[in-house]
One Martini backbone bead per residue (centre of mass of N, CA, C, O) as a GRO file, in nm:
protein
  155
    1MET     BB    1   0.647   1.804   0.095
    2SER     BB    2   0.414   1.701  -0.161
    3VAL     BB    3   0.056   1.604  -0.176
    4LEU     BB    4  -0.170   1.406  -0.366
    5LEU     BB    5  -0.505   1.327  -0.260
    6VAL     BB    6  -0.708   1.043  -0.387
    7ASP     BB    7  -1.044   1.017  -0.253
    8SER     BB    8  -1.387   0.954  -0.205
    9ASN     BB    9  -1.317   0.916   0.098
   10ARG     BB   10  -1.310   1.135   0.350
   11HIS     BB   11  -1.203   0.958   0.586
   12MET     BB   12  -0.951   0.851   0.444
   13ARG     BB   13  -0.823   1.123   0.391
   14GLY     BB   14  -0.797   1.196   0.691
   15LEU     BB   15  -0.617   0.962   0.772
   16VAL     BB   16  -0.383   1.010   0.574
   17ARG     BB   17  -0.327   1.300   0.651
   18GLY     BB   18  -0.254   1.237   0.948
   19VAL     BB   19  -0.010   1.062   0.880
   20LEU     BB   20   0.144   1.272   0.715
   21HIS     BB   21   0.166   1.477   0.945
   22ALA     BB   22   0.329   1.283   1.133
   23PHE     BB   23   0.570   1.295   0.911
   24GLY     BB   24   0.567   1.623   0.821
   25ILE     BB   25   0.338   1.650   0.607
   26ARG     BB   26   0.164   1.953   0.503
   27ASP     BB   27   0.144   1.939   0.180
   28VAL     BB   28  -0.198   1.869   0.131
   29LYS     BB   29  -0.399   1.765  -0.136
   30GLU     BB   30  -0.751   1.724  -0.160
   31VAL     BB   31  -0.951   1.480  -0.344
   32GLY     BB   32  -1.257   1.302  -0.465
   33ASP     BB   33  -1.150   1.306  -0.772
   34SER     BB   34  -0.998   1.272  -1.085
   35ALA     BB   35  -1.075   1.541  -1.213
   36ASP     BB   36  -0.962   1.721  -0.987
   37ALA     BB   37  -0.675   1.610  -1.007
   38LEU     BB   38  -0.615   1.704  -1.296
   39ARG     BB   39  -0.656   2.002  -1.234
   40GLU     BB   40  -0.435   2.029  -1.018
   41LEU     BB   41  -0.192   1.943  -1.218
   42LYS     BB   42  -0.185   2.225  -1.372
   43THR     BB   43  -0.068   2.384  -1.081
   44PHE     BB   44   0.035   2.116  -0.933
   45SER     BB   45   0.359   1.976  -0.813
   46PRO     BB   46   0.401   1.696  -0.676
   47HIS     BB   47   0.600   1.451  -0.510
   48LEU     BB   48   0.314   1.299  -0.458
   49ILE     BB   49   0.079   1.029  -0.525
   50VAL     BB   50  -0.241   0.940  -0.379
   51ILE     BB   51  -0.449   0.663  -0.499
   52GLU     BB   52  -0.739   0.529  -0.575
   53LEU     BB   53  -0.865   0.293  -0.775
   54LYS     BB   54  -1.195   0.368  -0.715
   55VAL     BB   55  -1.238   0.622  -0.897
   56ALA     BB   56  -1.391   0.914  -1.021
   57PRO     BB   57  -1.447   0.891  -1.355
   58ILE     BB   58  -1.162   0.780  -1.332
   59ASP     BB   59  -0.948   0.560  -1.264
   60GLY     BB   60  -0.635   0.506  -1.130
   61LEU     BB   61  -0.517   0.382  -1.387
   62GLU     BB   62  -0.588   0.601  -1.596
   63PHE     BB   63  -0.463   0.831  -1.442
   64THR     BB   64  -0.174   0.723  -1.457
   65ARG     BB   65  -0.154   0.718  -1.765
   66MET     BB   66  -0.200   1.025  -1.797
   67VAL     BB   67   0.047   1.115  -1.640
   68ARG     BB   68   0.266   0.949  -1.801
   69ARG     BB   69   0.141   1.038  -2.115
   70GLY     BB   70   0.064   1.321  -2.089
   71GLU     BB   71   0.094   1.634  -2.231
   72ASN     BB   72  -0.013   1.802  -1.953
   73SER     BB   73   0.203   1.704  -1.772
   74LEU     BB   74   0.419   1.821  -1.534
   75ASP     BB   75   0.491   1.512  -1.401
   76ARG     BB   76   0.560   1.189  -1.512
   77PHE     BB   77   0.764   1.103  -1.253
   78VAL     BB   78   0.576   1.086  -1.037
   79PRO     BB   79   0.498   0.936  -0.764
   80ILE     BB   80   0.271   0.645  -0.728
   81ILE     BB   81   0.017   0.554  -0.496
   82MET     BB   82  -0.175   0.272  -0.452
   83LEU     BB   83  -0.493   0.280  -0.279
   84THR     BB   84  -0.650  -0.034  -0.165
   85ALA     BB   85  -0.889  -0.312  -0.132
   86TYR     BB   86  -0.797  -0.420  -0.417
   87THR     BB   87  -0.580  -0.720  -0.401
   88GLU     BB   88  -0.584  -0.864  -0.639
   89ARG     BB   89  -0.366  -0.964  -0.870
   90HIS     BB   90  -0.495  -0.809  -1.116
   91HIS     BB   91  -0.471  -0.530  -0.976
   92VAL     BB   92  -0.169  -0.521  -0.927
   93THR     BB   93  -0.087  -0.563  -1.223
   94ALA     BB   94  -0.241  -0.320  -1.339
   95ALA     BB   95  -0.092  -0.108  -1.176
   96ARG     BB   96   0.191  -0.169  -1.274
   97ASP     BB   97   0.111  -0.137  -1.590
   98SER     BB   98   0.028   0.180  -1.554
   99GLY     BB   99   0.274   0.313  -1.345
  100VAL     BB  100   0.293   0.238  -1.067
  101THR     BB  101   0.505   0.245  -0.793
  102GLU     BB  102   0.295   0.172  -0.559
  103PHE     BB  103   0.130  -0.065  -0.330
  104LEU     BB  104  -0.166  -0.031  -0.108
  105ALA     BB  105  -0.340  -0.176   0.145
  106LYS     BB  106  -0.642  -0.201   0.279
  107PRO     BB  107  -0.572  -0.134   0.561
  108ILE     BB  108  -0.373   0.097   0.701
  109SER     BB  109  -0.044   0.181   0.797
  110ALA     BB  110   0.204   0.380   0.887
  111GLU     BB  111   0.435   0.187   0.814
  112ALA     BB  112   0.344   0.118   0.522
  113LEU     BB  113   0.334   0.405   0.413
  114TYR     BB  114   0.626   0.478   0.469
  115ALA     BB  115   0.754   0.255   0.295
  116ARG     BB  116   0.630   0.355   0.024
  117ILE     BB  117   0.743   0.638   0.027
  118TYR     BB  118   1.037   0.569   0.048
  119SER     BB  119   1.050   0.400  -0.210
  120ALA     BB  120   0.929   0.613  -0.415
  121VAL     BB  121   1.134   0.859  -0.338
  122TYR     BB  122   1.432   0.718  -0.233
  123ARG     BB  123   1.399   0.434  -0.434
  124GLN     BB  124   1.416   0.477  -0.731
  125ARG     BB  125   1.334   0.367  -1.031
  126ARG     BB  126   1.370   0.327  -1.334
  127PHE     BB  127   1.262   0.489  -1.622
  128ILE     BB  128   1.010   0.394  -1.858
  129ASP     BB  129   0.995   0.461  -2.228
  130SER     BB  130   0.757   0.304  -2.420
  131LYS     BB  131   0.518   0.191  -2.620
  132GLY     BB  132   0.371  -0.001  -2.375
  133TYR     BB  133   0.536   0.180  -2.149
  134THR     BB  134   0.502   0.406  -1.855
  135GLY     BB  135   0.749   0.394  -1.597
  136PRO     BB  136   0.854   0.215  -1.365
  137ASP     BB  137   1.032  -0.036  -1.315
  138ARG     BB  138   0.887  -0.359  -1.274
  139ARG     BB  139   1.142  -0.461  -1.163
  140ARG     BB  140   1.271  -0.586  -0.842
  141ARG     BB  141   1.461  -0.807  -0.973
  142ARG     BB  142   1.712  -1.011  -1.061
  143ASN     BB  143   1.729  -1.240  -1.353
  144LEU     BB  144   1.997  -1.440  -1.435
  145GLU     BB  145   1.842  -1.693  -1.574
  146TYR     BB  146   1.752  -1.521  -1.799
  147LYS     BB  147   1.793  -1.588  -2.178
  148GLY     BB  148   1.622  -1.429  -2.350
  149LYS     BB  149   1.555  -1.196  -2.609
  150GLU     BB  150   1.432  -0.976  -2.382
  151ARG     BB  151   1.689  -0.912  -2.261
  152ARG     BB  152   1.854  -0.683  -2.092
  153GLU     BB  153   2.111  -0.497  -2.063
  154GLY     BB  154   2.270  -0.558  -1.755
  155ASN     BB  155   2.031  -0.786  -1.634
   0.00000   0.00000   0.00000
């Protein structure tokens, strides 16, 4: 398994890399900003991207939208885990709506990171490609009580 790790904090990258190595993941490319991450994606097709919300020059949300909708993206379906200390509801919602696969709050634990990786890689949700959204299905559970006109067939 290969991972692209994007975080401006060198110490956090080292911590996450160490946890990934403990999981047996050795192919980890680390970059300190989103511009370098986009350059890496032109030649490197990781199985997973782990990105901080507040990276520069573009934040993790815009980076995710570029990966999901970008013409030059090698793999728009790649699972993306948003890793951040900004856990207010509007940040979580914005991450979900940008196409992030999983959201993980700092400080991290190995158990929480493993759970997000497992969910993102091995329990993938259906991919949605519509006019207003591209990414994994944002619904986590079935709401059989919803009867509105926006209800999708079979759900």
